[in-house]
Amino acid sequence: MKKNYSVLRTVSVIGFVIAWQIFATINQDMEFIKSTYMPSPYEVLLTAIDYMKRGEFIPSVTNSLVRVLKGFSIGCVIAIVLGYIMAKHPIIENIIDPIFSVIGSIPAYAFMPLFIIWFGIGEKAKIILIVYSTALPLLSYIVQGIKSVDPILIRSAMSLGANEWQIFKFVIVKSAMPHILTGMEVTLGLTFSALIVAEMMGADSGLGYIIVFSRNWFKVADMFMAMTVIGILYIIMKSILGLIKKRVLKWQNTGFEGAVE
Amino acid sequence: MVRIQHVSKSFEKKSGERKRFFEKQEKAKLGVLDDVTIRIEDNQFVCLLGKSGCGKSTLLNLLAGYIKADNGRIWVNDKEINGPSVSRGVVFQEHALFPWYTVRENIELGPKRIRKEENYKEITDKYLNMIGLKAYENYYPNQLSGGMKQRVGIARAFANSPEILLMDEPFSALDPDTREMMQNELLNLWKLEKKTVIFITHSVNEAIKLADKVVVLGGGHVLKEVNIEMERPRDKQSPQFIAYAKEFQRLIHGEKIPEEEKEVNDRKEPA
């Protein structure tokens, strides 16, 4: 039986928020940091309520969420298709891979100013940055995953009469799934970073925009609020991915916990 | 009917030494099969017997269509083999079940998803019952014992109703008791649904127990083809059985019988 650590994990998060509250309260008197620049969780919550009352909260969150979902899903599809082609044809892989290694070493965020010049300040540049930041790192996981398919399983499927598409569906994708999902989990963090960078440069809505806008007015509580919401959105998406992973990979019982009691 | 005619196959020897750039590459060939000719009748149970490295697995891979012969041809029912086919089911040594599918889904894959038969449910149920794993239909392969996995592998092959069943040392990873049991179950299945079985083994006793005809392979050649003229079930203690065993041992190992093999045989004799 796998141990369930969810209680401990919840307690840990609650403890962190309490510690933050205590620190902010002490900071009021001690002024380690200028007290107006160090809001407590309670003040952040009040700020969020204030945004809701003004009807700015939901649109900001929705805008960011839509961008992330669009960019992430397009990025995943591109990576899977390209990954399959690369894994299947070593020539294509060896043409593409070195180029991606060079370009990939440049932080994706360095491209944003360029994308704005190329694609304008609209949604296009933002989505392209998010897609790029998702697809590139995910690609290597997918190529790895597809390459690690046990050839005997492919033989096995061939002798059951499977054609190439059926082998792809029933064997290759299934077998690469652990790699693909792990890759998606890792990449999700980069997707979110790209979202915030995209929104901090030349956006007029979204959580990243709130951060830049609030900085100009020293509204630190607003910045904290936007950051917290980003964190929460990330956790929610990561949990959903985790649930999908658990469901899709329920056949797998590997890892340290599976090895010893 | 399966006709293997003058089949040869060799692999390139992997040499550890790196050749210099301008040096002429001399590719060392490793001969595995050399001019092998075998004829197998319909519904015959044939064992290909030989020690490891004799080319028996290569021959099975050729029959399955995974690899191509350098020379010679293989005909199945007057059709030349050209790649893997649903008419030639394969049971692998390492069972090769799809770990992401349950027992039922593994057996079902051929009839339901690949060949899209309407009565796939009945087919699957029939074989689940036949191998006695109906209660385990929703288990994943890694939750099963070695013998159970191999039963699923056999059921999966049967559920596709192949004309020929190719079995690559399917029981060699099992413990002696389970192995004995699986041999009996396989014979029962084969009696119920006669089909041509080509079974690879390095165990002399297994070959004599199962086969109508034993083809002894050694050094890439057919050393001898022997029809086993015994009623099933075959008693390992009977003089006839022992005579066959001695003959095969001599063919495979020369005059001397290696200690290891002897010990295995002794252990498997009931007291």
Coordinates of C-alpha atoms in Angstrom, one line a residue:
Chain A
M1 CA 0.0 0.0 0.0
K2 CA 1.2 3.4 -0.9
K3 CA 1.1 5.9 2.1
N4 CA -1.1 8.8 1.7
Y5 CA 0.7 12.0 2.6
S6 CA -2.1 14.4 1.6
V7 CA -2.8 15.4 5.2
L8 CA 0.8 16.3 5.8
R9 CA 0.9 18.2 2.5
T10 CA -2.1 20.2 3.4
V11 CA -0.8 21.0 6.9
S12 CA 2.5 22.1 5.4
V13 CA 0.7 24.7 3.1
I14 CA -1.5 25.9 6.0
G15 CA 1.6 26.2 8.2
F16 CA 3.4 28.3 5.6
V17 CA 0.4 30.7 5.4
I18 CA 0.4 31.0 9.2
A19 CA 4.1 31.6 9.3
W20 CA 3.7 34.3 6.7
Q21 CA 0.9 35.9 8.7
I22 CA 3.1 35.8 11.9
F23 CA 6.1 37.3 10.0
A24 CA 4.0 40.1 8.5
T25 CA 2.5 40.9 11.9
I26 CA 5.9 41.0 13.6
N27 CA 7.3 43.0 10.7
Q28 CA 4.7 45.7 11.4
D29 CA 6.6 46.6 14.5
M30 CA 10.2 45.5 13.7
E31 CA 10.2 46.9 10.1
F32 CA 12.7 44.3 8.6
I33 CA 11.1 45.3 5.4
K34 CA 9.1 48.5 5.0
S35 CA 5.8 47.4 6.5
T36 CA 3.6 48.7 3.6
Y37 CA 5.7 46.5 1.3
M38 CA 5.1 43.3 3.3
P39 CA 1.4 42.6 3.3
S40 CA 0.0 39.8 5.4
P41 CA -2.1 37.0 3.8
Y42 CA -5.1 38.6 5.4
E43 CA -4.4 41.9 3.6
V44 CA -3.9 40.0 0.3
L45 CA -7.3 38.3 0.8
L46 CA -8.9 41.7 1.4
T47 CA -7.2 43.0 -1.8
A48 CA -8.7 40.0 -3.7
I49 CA -12.1 40.8 -2.3
D50 CA -11.7 44.4 -3.4
Y51 CA -10.9 43.3 -6.9
M52 CA -13.9 41.0 -7.0
K53 CA -16.2 43.9 -5.9
R54 CA -14.8 46.0 -8.7
G55 CA -15.4 43.1 -11.1
E56 CA -11.7 42.9 -12.1
F57 CA -10.9 39.6 -10.5
I58 CA -12.7 37.1 -12.7
P59 CA -11.7 38.7 -16.1
S60 CA -8.1 38.8 -15.1
V61 CA -8.0 35.2 -14.0
T62 CA -10.0 34.0 -17.0
N63 CA -7.7 35.9 -19.4
S64 CA -4.7 34.3 -18.0
L65 CA -6.3 30.8 -17.7
V66 CA -7.4 30.9 -21.3
R67 CA -3.9 31.8 -22.5
V68 CA -2.3 29.1 -20.5
L69 CA -4.8 26.4 -21.6
K70 CA -4.5 27.4 -25.3
G71 CA -0.7 27.6 -25.3
F72 CA -0.2 24.5 -23.3
S73 CA -2.5 22.3 -25.3
I74 CA -1.2 23.5 -28.7
G75 CA 2.3 23.1 -27.4
C76 CA 1.6 19.5 -26.3
V77 CA 0.1 18.5 -29.6
I78 CA 3.0 20.0 -31.6
A79 CA 5.5 18.2 -29.4
I80 CA 3.8 14.8 -29.7
V81 CA 3.5 15.0 -33.5
L82 CA 7.1 16.3 -33.9
G83 CA 8.4 13.9 -31.3
Y84 CA 6.9 10.9 -33.1
I85 CA 8.4 12.0 -36.5
M86 CA 11.8 12.6 -34.8
A87 CA 11.7 9.2 -33.0
K88 CA 10.8 7.4 -36.2
H89 CA 13.2 9.0 -38.5
P90 CA 16.7 9.4 -37.1
I91 CA 17.7 11.6 -40.0
I92 CA 15.0 14.2 -39.2
E93 CA 15.9 14.0 -35.6
N94 CA 19.6 14.7 -36.3
I95 CA 18.7 17.6 -38.5
I96 CA 16.3 19.2 -36.0
D97 CA 17.9 18.3 -32.7
P98 CA 21.1 20.3 -33.0
I99 CA 19.2 23.4 -34.1
F100 CA 16.8 23.1 -31.1
S101 CA 19.8 22.6 -28.8
V102 CA 21.2 25.9 -29.9
I103 CA 17.9 27.8 -29.8
G104 CA 16.8 26.0 -26.7
S105 CA 19.7 27.4 -24.7
I106 CA 18.3 30.9 -25.1
P107 CA 15.7 31.6 -22.4
A108 CA 12.3 31.7 -24.1
Y109 CA 11.6 35.1 -22.5
A110 CA 14.3 36.7 -24.5
F111 CA 12.1 36.0 -27.5
M112 CA 9.2 38.0 -26.2
P113 CA 10.3 41.5 -27.4
L114 CA 11.1 40.0 -30.8
F115 CA 7.7 38.3 -30.9
I116 CA 6.0 41.6 -30.1
I117 CA 7.8 43.2 -33.0
W118 CA 6.9 40.3 -35.3
F119 CA 3.4 39.5 -34.3
G120 CA 2.2 42.7 -32.6
I121 CA 1.1 43.2 -29.0
G122 CA -2.1 41.2 -29.4
E123 CA -2.8 37.7 -28.2
K124 CA -0.8 36.1 -31.0
A125 CA 2.6 37.0 -29.7
K126 CA 1.7 35.8 -26.2
I127 CA 0.2 32.4 -27.3
I128 CA 3.2 31.8 -29.5
L129 CA 5.6 32.4 -26.6
I130 CA 3.6 30.1 -24.4
V131 CA 3.4 27.4 -27.1
Y132 CA 7.2 27.7 -27.8
S133 CA 8.0 27.5 -24.1
T134 CA 5.8 24.3 -23.7
A135 CA 6.7 22.4 -26.9
L136 CA 10.5 22.7 -26.9
P137 CA 11.2 21.2 -23.4
L138 CA 8.4 18.7 -23.8
L139 CA 9.8 17.4 -27.1
S140 CA 12.8 15.6 -25.6
Y141 CA 10.6 13.8 -23.1
I142 CA 8.4 12.6 -26.0
V143 CA 11.2 11.5 -28.2
Q144 CA 12.7 9.6 -25.2
G145 CA 9.3 8.0 -24.4
I146 CA 8.7 6.8 -27.9
K147 CA 12.2 5.5 -28.3
S148 CA 11.9 3.5 -25.1
V149 CA 9.1 1.3 -26.4
D150 CA 10.0 -2.3 -26.0
P151 CA 10.4 -3.7 -29.5
I152 CA 9.0 -7.0 -28.5
L153 CA 5.6 -5.3 -27.8
I154 CA 5.7 -3.9 -31.3
R155 CA 6.4 -7.4 -32.7
S156 CA 3.6 -8.7 -30.5
A157 CA 1.1 -6.2 -31.9
M158 CA 2.3 -6.9 -35.5
S159 CA 1.6 -10.6 -35.0
L160 CA -1.9 -9.7 -33.7
G161 CA -2.4 -8.1 -37.1
A162 CA -2.0 -4.4 -36.1
N163 CA -1.2 -1.8 -38.8
E164 CA 1.0 1.2 -38.3
W165 CA -1.7 3.5 -36.9
Q166 CA -2.9 0.7 -34.6
I167 CA 0.6 0.1 -33.3
F168 CA 0.9 3.9 -32.7
K169 CA -2.4 4.0 -30.8
F170 CA -2.3 0.8 -28.8
V171 CA 1.4 0.4 -28.2
I172 CA 3.6 3.5 -28.8
V173 CA 1.4 6.2 -27.2
K174 CA 0.5 3.9 -24.3
S175 CA 4.0 2.9 -23.7
A176 CA 5.4 6.5 -23.9
M177 CA 2.6 7.8 -21.7
P178 CA 4.7 7.8 -18.4
H179 CA 7.3 9.9 -20.2
I180 CA 4.8 12.2 -21.8
L181 CA 2.9 12.9 -18.6
T182 CA 6.1 13.5 -16.6
G183 CA 7.2 15.8 -19.3
M184 CA 3.9 17.7 -19.2
E185 CA 4.2 18.1 -15.4
V186 CA 7.7 19.5 -15.7
T187 CA 6.8 21.7 -18.6
L188 CA 3.8 23.2 -16.9
G189 CA 6.0 25.3 -14.7
L190 CA 7.7 26.7 -17.8
T191 CA 4.4 27.3 -19.4
F192 CA 3.3 29.5 -16.5
S193 CA 6.6 31.4 -16.5
A194 CA 6.0 32.2 -20.1
L195 CA 2.5 33.3 -19.4
I196 CA 3.6 35.8 -16.8
V197 CA 6.4 37.1 -19.0
A198 CA 4.1 37.5 -21.9
E199 CA 1.6 39.4 -19.8
M200 CA 4.2 41.6 -18.2
M201 CA 5.2 42.8 -21.6
G202 CA 2.6 44.6 -23.5
A203 CA -0.6 43.2 -22.1
D204 CA -3.6 45.1 -20.8
S205 CA -5.2 42.3 -18.8
G206 CA -4.3 39.2 -16.9
L207 CA -2.4 38.4 -13.7
G208 CA 1.0 39.3 -15.1
Y209 CA -0.4 42.6 -16.1
I210 CA -1.6 43.2 -12.5
I211 CA 1.9 42.6 -11.3
V212 CA 3.6 45.2 -13.6
F213 CA 0.8 47.7 -13.2
S214 CA 0.8 47.5 -9.4
R215 CA 4.6 47.9 -9.3
N216 CA 4.3 51.2 -11.0
W217 CA 2.0 52.4 -8.1
F218 CA 3.8 50.5 -5.3
K219 CA 0.6 48.5 -4.7
V220 CA 2.5 45.6 -3.1
A221 CA -0.6 43.8 -1.8
D222 CA -1.9 43.7 -5.4
M223 CA 1.3 42.2 -6.6
F224 CA 1.1 39.6 -3.8
M225 CA -2.5 38.8 -4.7
A226 CA -1.7 38.2 -8.4
M227 CA 1.3 36.1 -7.5
T228 CA -0.8 34.0 -5.1
V229 CA -3.5 33.5 -7.7
I230 CA -0.9 32.4 -10.2
G231 CA 0.4 29.9 -7.6
I232 CA -3.1 28.6 -7.0
L233 CA -3.9 28.2 -10.7
Y234 CA -0.6 26.3 -11.2
I235 CA -1.4 24.0 -8.3
I236 CA -4.9 23.3 -9.7
M237 CA -3.6 22.5 -13.2
K238 CA -0.8 20.4 -11.7
S239 CA -3.3 18.5 -9.6
I240 CA -5.5 17.9 -12.6
L241 CA -2.5 16.6 -14.5
G242 CA -1.7 14.4 -11.5
L243 CA -5.2 13.0 -11.5
I244 CA -5.0 12.2 -15.2
K245 CA -1.6 10.6 -14.7
K246 CA -2.9 8.5 -11.9
R247 CA -5.9 7.3 -14.0
V248 CA -3.9 6.7 -17.2
L249 CA -1.0 5.0 -15.4
K250 CA -3.0 3.0 -13.0
W251 CA -1.4 -0.1 -14.5
Q252 CA 2.0 1.0 -13.3
N253 CA 3.3 0.2 -9.9
T254 CA 6.8 1.3 -9.9
G255 CA 9.2 3.5 -7.9
F256 CA 10.7 3.2 -4.4
E257 CA 7.4 2.9 -2.6
G258 CA 6.4 -0.1 -4.9
A259 CA 9.8 -1.7 -4.2
V260 CA 9.8 -1.8 -0.4
E261 CA 7.2 -1.8 2.3
Chain B
M1 CA 1.5 -27.0 -44.3
V2 CA 4.8 -25.1 -43.6
R3 CA 7.7 -25.6 -45.9
I4 CA 11.1 -24.2 -44.9
Q5 CA 13.3 -24.5 -47.9
H6 CA 17.1 -24.1 -47.9
V7 CA 16.9 -21.2 -45.5
S8 CA 20.1 -19.5 -44.5
K9 CA 20.6 -16.5 -42.2
S10 CA 23.6 -14.8 -40.8
F11 CA 24.1 -11.7 -38.8
E12 CA 27.0 -9.2 -38.9
K13 CA 29.4 -9.9 -36.1
K14 CA 29.8 -6.9 -33.9
S15 CA 33.5 -6.4 -33.5
G16 CA 34.8 -4.3 -30.7
E17 CA 37.7 -3.1 -32.7
R18 CA 37.3 0.1 -34.6
K19 CA 38.5 0.0 -38.2
R20 CA 40.7 2.8 -39.4
F21 CA 39.0 5.1 -41.9
F22 CA 40.7 3.9 -45.1
E23 CA 41.0 0.3 -44.1
K24 CA 38.7 -1.9 -46.1
Q25 CA 35.7 -2.9 -44.0
E26 CA 35.6 -6.6 -43.8
K27 CA 32.3 -7.5 -42.3
A28 CA 32.5 -10.6 -40.3
K29 CA 29.4 -12.7 -40.8
L30 CA 28.0 -14.8 -38.0
G31 CA 26.2 -17.8 -39.6
V32 CA 23.2 -18.7 -37.6
L33 CA 21.2 -20.9 -40.0
D34 CA 22.7 -22.8 -42.9
D35 CA 20.6 -24.4 -45.5
V36 CA 17.8 -25.5 -43.3
T37 CA 14.9 -27.4 -44.8
I38 CA 11.9 -28.6 -42.8
R39 CA 8.5 -29.6 -43.7
I40 CA 5.6 -29.4 -41.2
E41 CA 2.2 -30.9 -41.8
D42 CA -1.1 -29.3 -40.8
N43 CA -2.0 -29.6 -37.2
Q44 CA 1.3 -31.1 -36.3
F45 CA 3.0 -30.2 -33.0
V46 CA 6.6 -29.7 -33.8
C47 CA 9.4 -28.9 -31.4
L48 CA 12.6 -27.3 -32.5
L49 CA 15.2 -28.6 -30.0
G50 CA 18.7 -27.3 -29.6
K51 CA 21.0 -25.6 -27.1
S52 CA 21.3 -21.9 -27.1
G53 CA 23.0 -20.4 -30.1
C54 CA 21.8 -23.2 -32.4
G55 CA 19.7 -20.8 -34.4
K56 CA 16.3 -22.0 -33.2
S57 CA 15.1 -18.5 -32.2
T58 CA 16.3 -17.1 -35.4
L59 CA 14.3 -19.7 -37.3
L60 CA 11.2 -18.7 -35.3
N61 CA 11.7 -15.0 -36.0
L62 CA 11.9 -15.9 -39.7
L63 CA 8.7 -17.9 -39.4
A64 CA 7.0 -15.0 -37.6
G65 CA 8.2 -12.6 -40.3
Y66 CA 10.2 -10.3 -38.1
I67 CA 13.4 -10.9 -40.0
K68 CA 14.2 -11.9 -43.5
A69 CA 16.2 -14.9 -44.7
D70 CA 19.4 -14.3 -46.7
N71 CA 18.7 -17.3 -48.8
G72 CA 15.9 -19.8 -49.2
R73 CA 12.1 -19.4 -48.8
I74 CA 9.5 -20.2 -46.3
W75 CA 6.0 -21.1 -47.4
V76 CA 2.9 -21.3 -45.3
N77 CA -0.1 -22.9 -47.0
D78 CA 1.4 -22.1 -50.4
K79 CA 1.9 -18.5 -49.5
E80 CA 5.4 -17.1 -49.1
I81 CA 6.0 -15.3 -45.8
N82 CA 6.3 -11.6 -46.2
G83 CA 6.3 -9.9 -42.8
P84 CA 4.3 -10.6 -39.7
S85 CA 0.8 -11.8 -40.1
V86 CA -2.3 -12.5 -38.0
S87 CA -2.3 -16.0 -39.4
R88 CA 0.9 -16.8 -37.4
G89 CA 0.3 -16.1 -33.7
V90 CA 3.4 -15.8 -31.5
V91 CA 3.8 -16.6 -27.8
F92 CA 7.0 -15.0 -26.5
Q93 CA 9.4 -16.2 -23.8
E94 CA 8.9 -13.0 -21.8
H95 CA 5.1 -13.2 -22.4
A96 CA 5.1 -9.7 -24.1
L97 CA 1.7 -8.8 -22.7
F98 CA 0.8 -5.1 -22.9
P99 CA 1.3 -3.9 -19.3
W100 CA -1.2 -1.1 -19.7
Y101 CA -4.0 -3.4 -20.6
T102 CA -5.9 -5.8 -18.2
V103 CA -6.0 -9.5 -18.8
R104 CA -9.3 -9.1 -20.7
E105 CA -8.1 -6.2 -22.8
N106 CA -4.9 -8.0 -23.7
I107 CA -6.9 -11.0 -25.1
E108 CA -9.5 -8.7 -26.6
L109 CA -7.1 -6.5 -28.5
G110 CA -6.9 -8.7 -31.5
P111 CA -10.5 -9.6 -32.0
K112 CA -12.0 -6.3 -30.8
R113 CA -9.7 -3.5 -31.7
I114 CA -7.6 -4.8 -34.6
R115 CA -9.9 -7.3 -36.4
K116 CA -13.1 -5.7 -35.2
E117 CA -15.1 -8.9 -34.8
E118 CA -18.6 -8.6 -33.6
N119 CA -18.5 -11.5 -31.2
Y120 CA -15.3 -10.5 -29.6
K121 CA -16.9 -10.7 -26.2
E122 CA -17.7 -14.4 -26.6
I123 CA -14.3 -15.1 -28.0
T124 CA -12.6 -13.4 -25.0
D125 CA -14.8 -15.1 -22.5
K126 CA -14.2 -18.5 -24.0
Y127 CA -10.5 -18.2 -23.8
L128 CA -10.6 -16.6 -20.3
N129 CA -12.5 -19.6 -19.1
M130 CA -10.3 -22.0 -20.9
I131 CA -7.2 -20.7 -19.2
G132 CA -9.1 -20.5 -15.9
L133 CA -8.4 -16.8 -15.4
K134 CA -12.0 -15.4 -15.6
A135 CA -11.7 -14.2 -12.0
Y136 CA -8.6 -12.2 -13.0
E137 CA -9.9 -10.5 -16.1
N138 CA -9.5 -7.0 -14.6
Y139 CA -6.0 -7.6 -13.3
Y140 CA -3.0 -6.0 -14.9
P141 CA -0.1 -8.2 -16.1
N142 CA 2.3 -7.1 -13.4
Q143 CA -0.2 -8.3 -10.8
L144 CA 0.0 -11.9 -12.1
S145 CA 2.4 -14.7 -11.5
G146 CA 4.7 -15.9 -14.3
G147 CA 2.5 -18.9 -15.1
M148 CA -0.6 -16.8 -15.3
K149 CA 1.0 -14.3 -17.5
Q150 CA 2.1 -17.0 -19.9
R151 CA -1.4 -18.4 -19.9
V152 CA -2.7 -15.0 -20.9
G153 CA -0.1 -14.9 -23.7
I154 CA -1.3 -18.2 -25.0
A155 CA -5.0 -17.2 -24.8
R156 CA -4.2 -13.9 -26.6
A157 CA -2.6 -15.9 -29.4
F158 CA -5.4 -18.4 -29.6
A159 CA -8.1 -15.7 -29.5
N160 CA -6.8 -14.4 -32.9
S161 CA -7.4 -17.9 -34.3
P162 CA -4.1 -18.2 -36.1
E163 CA -3.4 -21.1 -38.5
I164 CA 0.0 -21.5 -36.9
L165 CA 1.1 -20.9 -33.4
L166 CA 4.8 -20.0 -32.9
M167 CA 6.1 -20.5 -29.4
D168 CA 9.5 -19.2 -28.4
E169 CA 10.5 -21.1 -25.2
P170 CA 7.3 -20.0 -23.5
F171 CA 7.8 -22.0 -20.4
S172 CA 11.6 -21.6 -19.8
A173 CA 11.2 -18.9 -17.2
L174 CA 8.8 -20.9 -15.1
D175 CA 9.5 -23.1 -12.1
P176 CA 9.5 -26.9 -12.8
D177 CA 6.0 -27.6 -11.3
T178 CA 4.3 -24.7 -13.1
R179 CA 6.1 -25.7 -16.3
E180 CA 4.7 -29.2 -16.0
M181 CA 1.2 -27.9 -15.5
M182 CA 1.5 -25.4 -18.4
Q183 CA 2.7 -28.2 -20.7
N184 CA -0.4 -30.2 -19.9
E185 CA -2.7 -27.2 -20.3
L186 CA -1.1 -26.4 -23.7
L187 CA -1.7 -30.0 -24.8
N188 CA -5.3 -29.8 -23.7
L189 CA -5.9 -26.5 -25.6
W190 CA -4.2 -28.0 -28.7
K191 CA -6.4 -31.1 -28.5
L192 CA -9.5 -28.8 -28.3
E193 CA -8.4 -26.6 -31.2
K194 CA -6.1 -28.4 -33.5
K195 CA -3.6 -26.1 -35.1
T196 CA 0.0 -26.3 -36.3
V197 CA 2.3 -25.5 -33.4
I198 CA 6.0 -24.8 -33.7
F199 CA 7.5 -24.8 -30.3
I200 CA 11.0 -23.9 -29.4
T201 CA 12.7 -25.4 -26.5
H202 CA 16.1 -26.4 -25.2
S203 CA 14.6 -29.0 -22.8
V204 CA 14.8 -32.5 -24.2
N205 CA 12.0 -33.7 -21.9
E206 CA 9.7 -30.9 -22.9
A207 CA 10.2 -31.7 -26.5
I208 CA 9.5 -35.4 -26.1
K209 CA 6.5 -34.7 -23.8
L210 CA 4.9 -32.3 -26.3
A211 CA 5.8 -33.0 -29.8
D212 CA 4.6 -35.1 -32.7
K213 CA 7.9 -34.4 -34.3
V214 CA 11.1 -33.2 -32.9
V215 CA 13.6 -31.3 -35.1
V216 CA 17.0 -31.3 -33.5
L217 CA 19.1 -28.3 -34.5
G218 CA 22.8 -27.7 -34.0
G219 CA 25.3 -25.4 -35.5
G220 CA 22.7 -23.9 -37.8
H221 CA 21.8 -27.3 -39.3
V222 CA 19.0 -29.8 -38.9
L223 CA 20.7 -32.6 -37.1
K224 CA 17.8 -35.0 -37.2
E225 CA 14.0 -35.1 -37.4
V226 CA 12.4 -37.6 -35.2
N227 CA 8.7 -38.6 -35.0
I228 CA 7.7 -39.4 -31.4
E229 CA 5.7 -42.6 -31.6
M230 CA 4.1 -42.5 -28.2
E231 CA 0.6 -42.1 -26.9
R232 CA -0.1 -39.0 -24.8
P233 CA 0.2 -38.5 -21.9
R234 CA 3.7 -39.6 -22.1
D235 CA 5.4 -41.2 -19.1
K236 CA 8.9 -39.9 -18.5
Q237 CA 9.9 -43.1 -16.7
S238 CA 9.0 -45.3 -19.7
P239 CA 11.9 -47.0 -21.5
Q240 CA 10.7 -45.4 -24.8
F241 CA 10.8 -41.9 -23.3
I242 CA 14.3 -42.5 -21.9
A243 CA 15.5 -43.9 -25.2
Y244 CA 14.4 -40.8 -27.0
A245 CA 15.9 -38.6 -24.3
K246 CA 19.3 -40.4 -24.6
E247 CA 19.3 -40.0 -28.4
F248 CA 18.5 -36.3 -28.3
Q249 CA 21.1 -35.7 -25.6
R250 CA 23.7 -37.4 -27.7
L251 CA 22.7 -35.4 -30.8
I252 CA 22.8 -32.1 -29.0
H253 CA 25.8 -32.5 -26.8
G254 CA 27.9 -35.1 -28.4
E255 CA 28.6 -38.2 -26.4
K256 CA 29.0 -36.5 -23.0
I257 CA 26.0 -35.2 -21.2
P258 CA 26.9 -32.0 -19.3
E259 CA 26.3 -32.0 -15.6
E260 CA 23.9 -29.2 -15.6
E261 CA 21.5 -30.8 -18.0
K262 CA 21.7 -34.1 -16.2
E263 CA 20.9 -32.4 -12.9
V264 CA 17.9 -30.7 -14.3
N265 CA 16.6 -33.9 -15.7
D266 CA 17.1 -35.8 -12.5
R267 CA 15.3 -33.1 -10.5
K268 CA 12.3 -33.2 -12.8
E269 CA 11.8 -37.0 -12.4
P270 CA 9.1 -37.7 -9.8
A271 CA 10.4 -39.8 -7.0

